């Protein structure tokens, strides 16, 4: 049984990347773009594109934002379930976060996250220096671009939150690319803040 | 025809090798989550199918630029050339799988793209209440949208679907009209 699986894997490896099926990056980009415009368009009336540059974008589109985040949550849960079939975790929060930084991130972005910081009291900050989904919005552009980039980012927040939940570490996840001190965009760098929910 | 088929396959391989890629499982899960969202939003399965086709169309009209820029293919000589290019170059370049062209009609205006291996449906089973769902209908929209940008108006539909119990996936493409090349005045001025 084990040798058959190994043989299958090496056959797949010979055909390309080791054991993994791949698709073009563009497919995911297009899918996210289309899902985003579907969710944003559905709630607003047609032709209401100007509200994308609104300052209160986040209030106007709170339901689309929640829906995109929950789409990410769903994918994060399922992907983590699949990844964990072959991996045992101890149940420590730090280990769950490390799993997201390494295994999970590699699965989705083919690289590890660049930097992980923690205060050892349930808050973790993950820094990704080149977040490829938002590369096209970088750097400082119009407010519409800023809003759309932030919107797309909510899918990634959902992914991380879903992964944490599946690893039995319920948490809140926020992400931003705005540096409050200098009031400038940090794109394509993005940081995620994970806060464990107190049990 | 055989030699040109080989050439398409080679172009497809070359384009695929140049692309930056992502795990197909993640892509399939994300697509699945989106379809589930649509199923929740629309009561009627036909409306979900139509929405998937529309989303595909929107993707297709953008994707053609990426294709023309990076695939290394030139203008197609005829519809047979177009069909082979879709199946062997475009499917390979974007989804990493090769499709086959089959079932030409007598006057050479309709063909099928046969997909043995569809990365979208890796984890999918259709529950009985959604047996009318055309899960991968987005692909029809993509082909329709992309071809419209190169002046071909086509109709696309899923003729056979593995998820609905068929042995393979077949997308029927029917050429309705070749749109006249529209040139702006500015092009003439430059000539």
Coordinates of C-alpha atoms in Angstrom, one line a residue:
Chain A
X1 CA 0.0 0.0 0.0
X2 CA 2.7 2.5 1.1
X3 CA 4.9 1.5 -1.8
X4 CA 2.1 2.0 -4.3
X5 CA 1.5 5.5 -3.0
X6 CA 5.1 6.3 -3.2
X7 CA 5.3 5.0 -6.7
X8 CA 2.3 7.1 -7.7
X9 CA 3.9 10.1 -6.2
X10 CA 7.2 9.6 -7.9
X11 CA 5.3 9.2 -11.2
X12 CA 3.5 12.5 -10.7
X13 CA 6.8 14.1 -9.6
X14 CA 8.4 13.1 -12.9
X15 CA 5.7 14.9 -14.8
X16 CA 6.3 18.2 -13.1
X17 CA 6.3 19.5 -9.5
X18 CA 6.6 16.8 -7.0
X19 CA 3.3 15.1 -6.4
X20 CA 1.1 18.2 -6.7
X21 CA -1.2 19.3 -9.4
X22 CA -0.8 22.9 -10.4
X23 CA -2.8 25.5 -12.3
X24 CA -1.7 28.9 -13.6
X25 CA -1.6 31.7 -11.0
X26 CA -3.8 33.8 -13.2
X27 CA -6.7 31.4 -12.7
X28 CA -6.8 32.2 -8.9
X29 CA -6.4 35.9 -9.6
X30 CA -9.3 35.9 -12.1
X31 CA -11.5 33.9 -9.8
X32 CA -10.9 36.2 -6.8
X33 CA -11.5 39.3 -9.0
X34 CA -14.8 37.8 -10.3
X35 CA -16.0 36.7 -6.9
X36 CA -15.2 40.1 -5.5
X37 CA -17.1 42.0 -8.1
X38 CA -20.0 39.6 -7.8
X39 CA -20.2 40.1 -4.1
X40 CA -19.8 43.9 -4.3
X41 CA -22.2 44.3 -7.2
X42 CA -24.9 42.3 -5.7
X43 CA -25.7 44.4 -2.8
X44 CA -25.3 47.8 -4.4
X45 CA -27.5 48.9 -7.3
X46 CA -26.0 48.5 -10.8
X47 CA -23.8 51.4 -12.0
X48 CA -22.9 52.3 -8.4
X49 CA -19.2 52.0 -9.0
X50 CA -18.4 55.4 -7.4
X51 CA -19.2 54.0 -4.0
X52 CA -15.9 52.0 -4.3
X53 CA -14.0 55.1 -3.6
X54 CA -16.1 56.1 -0.7
X55 CA -14.4 56.9 2.5
X56 CA -16.9 54.7 4.4
X57 CA -16.4 51.8 2.0
X58 CA -16.2 49.4 4.9
X59 CA -19.6 50.3 6.3
X60 CA -21.3 50.5 2.9
X61 CA -20.1 47.0 2.0
X62 CA -20.1 45.3 5.3
X63 CA -22.2 42.4 4.1
X64 CA -20.1 41.8 1.0
X65 CA -17.0 42.0 3.2
X66 CA -18.4 39.4 5.6
X67 CA -19.4 37.1 2.7
X68 CA -16.0 37.2 1.1
X69 CA -14.4 36.6 4.5
X70 CA -16.6 33.6 5.0
X71 CA -15.7 32.3 1.6
X72 CA -12.1 32.4 2.6
X73 CA -13.0 30.7 5.9
X74 CA -14.6 27.8 4.1
X75 CA -11.5 27.3 1.9
X76 CA -9.1 27.7 4.9
X77 CA -11.0 25.0 6.8
X78 CA -11.1 22.5 4.0
X79 CA -7.5 23.0 2.9
X80 CA -6.3 22.7 6.5
X81 CA -8.2 19.5 7.0
X82 CA -6.5 18.0 3.9
X83 CA -3.1 19.2 5.0
X84 CA -3.5 17.8 8.5
X85 CA -4.2 14.3 7.3
X86 CA -0.5 13.7 7.1
X87 CA 0.6 15.9 10.0
X88 CA 0.3 15.7 13.8
X89 CA 0.1 18.9 15.8
X90 CA 0.5 19.2 19.6
X91 CA -2.3 21.7 20.1
X92 CA -0.1 24.6 21.2
X93 CA -1.3 27.9 19.6
X94 CA 2.3 28.7 18.5
X95 CA 2.5 25.5 16.7
X96 CA -0.8 26.2 14.9
X97 CA 0.5 29.6 13.8
X98 CA 3.8 28.1 12.6
X99 CA 1.8 25.6 10.6
X100 CA 0.0 28.5 8.9
X101 CA 3.2 30.3 8.2
X102 CA 5.0 27.3 6.7
X103 CA 2.8 24.5 5.5
X104 CA -0.4 26.4 4.8
X105 CA 1.3 29.4 3.2
X106 CA 3.5 27.2 1.0
X107 CA 0.4 25.4 -0.2
X108 CA -1.4 28.6 -1.2
X109 CA 1.5 30.9 -2.1
X110 CA 4.4 28.5 -2.7
X111 CA 6.5 30.3 -0.2
X112 CA 6.6 30.7 3.6
X113 CA 5.5 33.8 5.4
X114 CA 8.4 36.2 5.9
X115 CA 8.2 37.1 9.5
X116 CA 6.3 36.0 12.6
X117 CA 6.2 37.9 15.9
X118 CA 4.3 37.2 19.0
X119 CA 3.8 38.8 22.4
X120 CA 3.3 35.3 24.0
X121 CA -0.1 36.4 25.2
X122 CA -2.2 35.2 22.3
X123 CA -1.3 37.8 19.7
X124 CA 0.6 36.9 16.6
X125 CA 1.7 39.2 13.8
X126 CA 2.5 37.6 10.4
X127 CA 4.3 39.8 7.9
X128 CA 4.3 38.9 4.2
X129 CA 6.6 41.1 2.2
X130 CA 5.4 40.3 -1.2
X131 CA 1.7 39.4 -1.2
X132 CA 1.1 38.5 -4.8
X133 CA -2.7 38.8 -4.9
X134 CA -2.3 42.5 -4.2
X135 CA 0.8 43.2 -6.3
X136 CA -1.2 44.9 -9.0
X137 CA -2.4 47.5 -6.5
X138 CA 1.0 48.5 -5.3
X139 CA 2.0 51.0 -4.2
X140 CA -0.1 54.2 -3.4
X141 CA -2.9 54.4 -5.9
X142 CA -6.4 55.8 -5.9
X143 CA -8.8 55.3 -3.0
X144 CA -10.8 52.8 -5.2
X145 CA -7.7 50.7 -5.6
X146 CA -7.0 50.9 -1.9
X147 CA -10.6 49.8 -1.1
X148 CA -10.5 47.0 -3.6
X149 CA -7.1 45.8 -2.3
X150 CA -8.4 45.8 1.3
X151 CA -11.5 44.0 0.2
X152 CA -9.5 41.2 -1.6
X153 CA -7.4 40.9 1.6
X154 CA -10.5 39.9 3.6
X155 CA -10.5 36.6 1.7
X156 CA -7.0 35.9 3.0
X157 CA -8.1 36.8 6.5
X158 CA -10.9 34.3 6.2
X159 CA -8.4 31.7 5.0
X160 CA -6.2 32.2 8.1
X161 CA -9.2 32.3 10.5
X162 CA -10.5 29.1 9.0
X163 CA -7.2 27.4 9.3
X164 CA -6.9 28.4 12.9
X165 CA -10.4 27.3 13.7
X166 CA -9.7 23.9 12.1
X167 CA -6.6 23.6 14.3
X168 CA -8.8 24.1 17.3
X169 CA -7.5 27.7 18.0
X170 CA -10.5 30.0 17.4
X171 CA -9.1 33.5 16.7
X172 CA -9.9 36.8 15.1
X173 CA -7.8 37.8 12.2
X174 CA -7.2 41.3 10.8
X175 CA -5.0 42.3 7.9
X176 CA -3.8 45.6 6.6
X177 CA -1.2 47.2 4.3
X178 CA -1.6 50.7 5.7
X179 CA 1.1 52.2 7.9
X180 CA -0.7 54.5 10.3
X181 CA 2.4 56.3 11.4
X182 CA 3.4 57.5 7.9
X183 CA -0.1 57.2 6.4
X184 CA 1.2 55.3 3.5
X185 CA 0.6 52.0 1.7
X186 CA 3.1 49.3 2.4
X187 CA 2.0 47.2 -0.6
X188 CA 3.0 44.7 -1.7
X189 CA 3.8 44.0 2.0
X190 CA 0.9 43.0 4.2
X191 CA 0.6 42.1 7.8
X192 CA -1.9 39.8 9.5
X193 CA -2.7 40.1 13.2
X194 CA -4.1 36.9 14.8
X195 CA -5.7 37.2 18.2
X196 CA -6.6 34.1 20.0
X197 CA -10.1 34.1 21.5
X198 CA -9.9 33.6 25.2
X199 CA -11.4 30.3 26.2
Chain B
X1 CA -3.3 18.0 -39.5
X2 CA -1.2 15.6 -37.4
X3 CA 1.8 17.8 -37.5
X4 CA -0.1 21.0 -36.7
X5 CA -1.6 19.1 -33.7
X6 CA 1.9 18.4 -32.4
X7 CA 2.8 22.0 -32.9
X8 CA -0.1 23.1 -30.7
X9 CA 0.9 20.6 -28.0
X10 CA 4.4 21.9 -28.1
X11 CA 3.3 25.5 -27.8
X12 CA 1.0 24.6 -24.9
X13 CA 3.9 22.9 -23.1
X14 CA 6.2 25.8 -23.6
X15 CA 3.6 28.3 -22.4
X16 CA 2.8 26.2 -19.4
X17 CA 6.5 25.9 -18.4
X18 CA 6.8 29.7 -18.4
X19 CA 3.8 30.3 -16.1
X20 CA 3.9 31.0 -12.4
X21 CA 1.7 28.4 -10.8
X22 CA -0.4 27.6 -7.8
X23 CA -1.7 24.5 -6.1
X24 CA -4.7 23.1 -8.1
X25 CA -6.4 21.9 -4.9
X26 CA -6.5 25.4 -3.5
X27 CA -7.9 26.6 -6.8
X28 CA -10.5 23.9 -6.9
X29 CA -11.6 24.6 -3.3
X30 CA -11.9 28.3 -3.9
X31 CA -14.0 27.7 -7.0
X32 CA -16.1 25.3 -5.0
X33 CA -16.7 27.8 -2.3
X34 CA -17.8 30.3 -4.9
X35 CA -20.2 27.9 -6.5
X36 CA -21.7 27.1 -3.1
X37 CA -22.2 30.8 -2.5
X38 CA -24.1 31.1 -5.8
X39 CA -26.2 28.0 -5.0
X40 CA -27.2 29.7 -1.7
X41 CA -27.9 33.0 -3.4
X42 CA -30.1 31.8 -6.2
X43 CA -33.0 29.4 -5.7
X44 CA -33.1 28.3 -9.2
X45 CA -30.3 26.0 -10.6
X46 CA -30.7 27.5 -14.1
X47 CA -29.9 30.9 -12.6
X48 CA -26.7 29.6 -11.0
X49 CA -25.7 28.0 -14.4
X50 CA -26.3 31.4 -16.1
X51 CA -24.4 33.3 -13.4
X52 CA -21.4 30.9 -13.8
X53 CA -21.5 31.4 -17.5
X54 CA -21.5 35.2 -17.0
X55 CA -18.6 35.1 -14.6
X56 CA -16.7 33.0 -17.1
X57 CA -17.5 35.5 -19.8
X58 CA -16.1 38.3 -17.8
X59 CA -13.0 36.2 -17.1
X60 CA -12.6 35.3 -20.8
X61 CA -12.6 38.8 -22.1
X62 CA -9.7 39.6 -19.8
X63 CA -7.9 36.3 -20.1
X64 CA -7.6 36.6 -23.9
X65 CA -5.0 39.4 -23.4
X66 CA -2.9 37.2 -21.1
X67 CA -3.2 34.4 -23.6
X68 CA -2.2 36.5 -26.7
X69 CA 0.7 38.1 -24.8
X70 CA 2.2 34.9 -23.4
X71 CA 1.1 31.9 -25.4
X72 CA 3.3 32.5 -28.4
X73 CA 0.5 31.7 -30.8
X74 CA -0.2 33.9 -33.8
X75 CA -3.6 34.5 -35.5
X76 CA -5.5 31.3 -36.2
X77 CA -5.9 30.4 -39.8
X78 CA -9.3 28.8 -39.5
X79 CA -11.8 27.4 -37.0
X80 CA -9.9 24.1 -36.9
X81 CA -6.8 26.0 -35.9
X82 CA -8.8 27.9 -33.3
X83 CA -10.2 24.7 -31.8
X84 CA -6.8 23.1 -31.5
X85 CA -5.4 26.2 -30.0
X86 CA -8.1 26.3 -27.3
X87 CA -7.7 22.6 -26.5
X88 CA -4.0 22.1 -26.6
X89 CA -2.5 25.6 -25.9
X90 CA -5.1 27.5 -23.8
X91 CA -6.3 24.7 -21.5
X92 CA -2.7 23.6 -21.0
X93 CA -1.4 27.1 -20.3
X94 CA -4.1 28.0 -17.7
X95 CA -5.3 24.7 -16.2
X96 CA -2.3 22.5 -16.9
X97 CA -4.4 19.9 -18.7
X98 CA -4.7 19.1 -22.4
X99 CA -8.1 18.7 -24.0
X100 CA -9.0 17.1 -27.3
X101 CA -11.0 18.4 -30.2
X102 CA -13.7 16.1 -31.5
X103 CA -17.1 15.7 -33.1
X104 CA -16.9 18.3 -35.9
X105 CA -20.2 18.9 -37.6
X106 CA -20.6 18.4 -41.4
X107 CA -20.1 22.1 -42.3
X108 CA -17.2 22.6 -40.0
X109 CA -18.8 25.3 -37.8
X110 CA -19.2 23.4 -34.5
X111 CA -16.8 21.2 -32.5
X112 CA -16.5 19.7 -29.1
X113 CA -13.7 20.3 -26.6
X114 CA -13.3 17.1 -24.7
X115 CA -11.8 17.3 -21.3
X116 CA -10.8 14.0 -19.6
X117 CA -9.2 15.6 -16.6
X118 CA -11.0 18.6 -15.1
X119 CA -9.1 20.3 -12.2
X120 CA -12.2 22.1 -11.1
X121 CA -14.1 19.0 -10.0
X122 CA -11.4 17.3 -7.9
X123 CA -13.4 17.2 -4.7
X124 CA -16.9 17.5 -6.0
X125 CA -20.0 15.3 -5.9
X126 CA -23.4 16.7 -6.9
X127 CA -26.1 16.1 -4.3
X128 CA -29.4 14.9 -5.9
X129 CA -31.2 18.1 -5.4
X130 CA -28.6 19.9 -7.5
X131 CA -28.3 17.3 -10.3
X132 CA -29.1 20.0 -12.9
X133 CA -26.2 22.2 -11.8
X134 CA -23.6 22.7 -14.5
X135 CA -20.7 22.9 -12.0
X136 CA -18.0 23.8 -14.5
X137 CA -20.1 26.1 -16.6
X138 CA -17.6 28.9 -16.0
X139 CA -15.4 27.2 -18.7
X140 CA -18.1 27.8 -21.3
X141 CA -18.3 31.4 -20.4
X142 CA -14.5 31.8 -20.6
X143 CA -14.4 30.3 -24.1
X144 CA -17.3 32.4 -25.3
X145 CA -15.8 35.6 -23.8
X146 CA -12.3 35.0 -25.1
X147 CA -13.4 34.2 -28.6
X148 CA -15.7 37.2 -28.8
X149 CA -12.6 39.4 -28.2
X150 CA -11.1 37.8 -31.4
X151 CA -14.2 38.5 -33.4
X152 CA -15.9 35.2 -33.1
X153 CA -19.4 34.9 -31.7
X154 CA -19.9 31.4 -30.4
X155 CA -22.4 29.5 -28.3
X156 CA -20.9 27.2 -25.7
X157 CA -22.6 24.6 -23.6
X158 CA -21.7 21.6 -21.5
X159 CA -22.9 18.6 -23.5
X160 CA -21.4 16.0 -21.2
X161 CA -20.3 16.3 -17.6
X162 CA -18.5 13.7 -15.4
X163 CA -20.4 15.1 -12.4
X164 CA -23.7 14.2 -14.0
X165 CA -22.6 10.7 -14.7
X166 CA -21.1 11.0 -18.2
X167 CA -17.8 9.3 -18.9
X168 CA -16.1 12.6 -19.9
X169 CA -16.5 16.4 -20.0
X170 CA -17.6 17.7 -23.4
X171 CA -18.0 21.4 -24.1
X172 CA -19.9 22.0 -27.4
X173 CA -18.7 25.1 -29.2
X174 CA -20.8 26.4 -32.1
X175 CA -19.6 29.3 -34.3
X176 CA -22.5 31.7 -34.9
X177 CA -20.9 34.6 -36.6
X178 CA -17.5 36.1 -37.4
X179 CA -17.8 39.7 -36.5
X180 CA -16.4 42.3 -38.9
X181 CA -13.0 43.6 -37.9
X182 CA -13.7 47.0 -36.4
X183 CA -11.0 49.5 -36.9
X184 CA -10.9 53.0 -35.4
X185 CA -10.1 55.9 -37.6
X186 CA -6.8 56.4 -35.7
X187 CA -5.5 53.2 -37.1
X188 CA -6.0 54.3 -40.6
X189 CA -4.3 57.6 -40.0
X190 CA -1.2 55.7 -38.8
X191 CA -1.1 53.6 -41.9

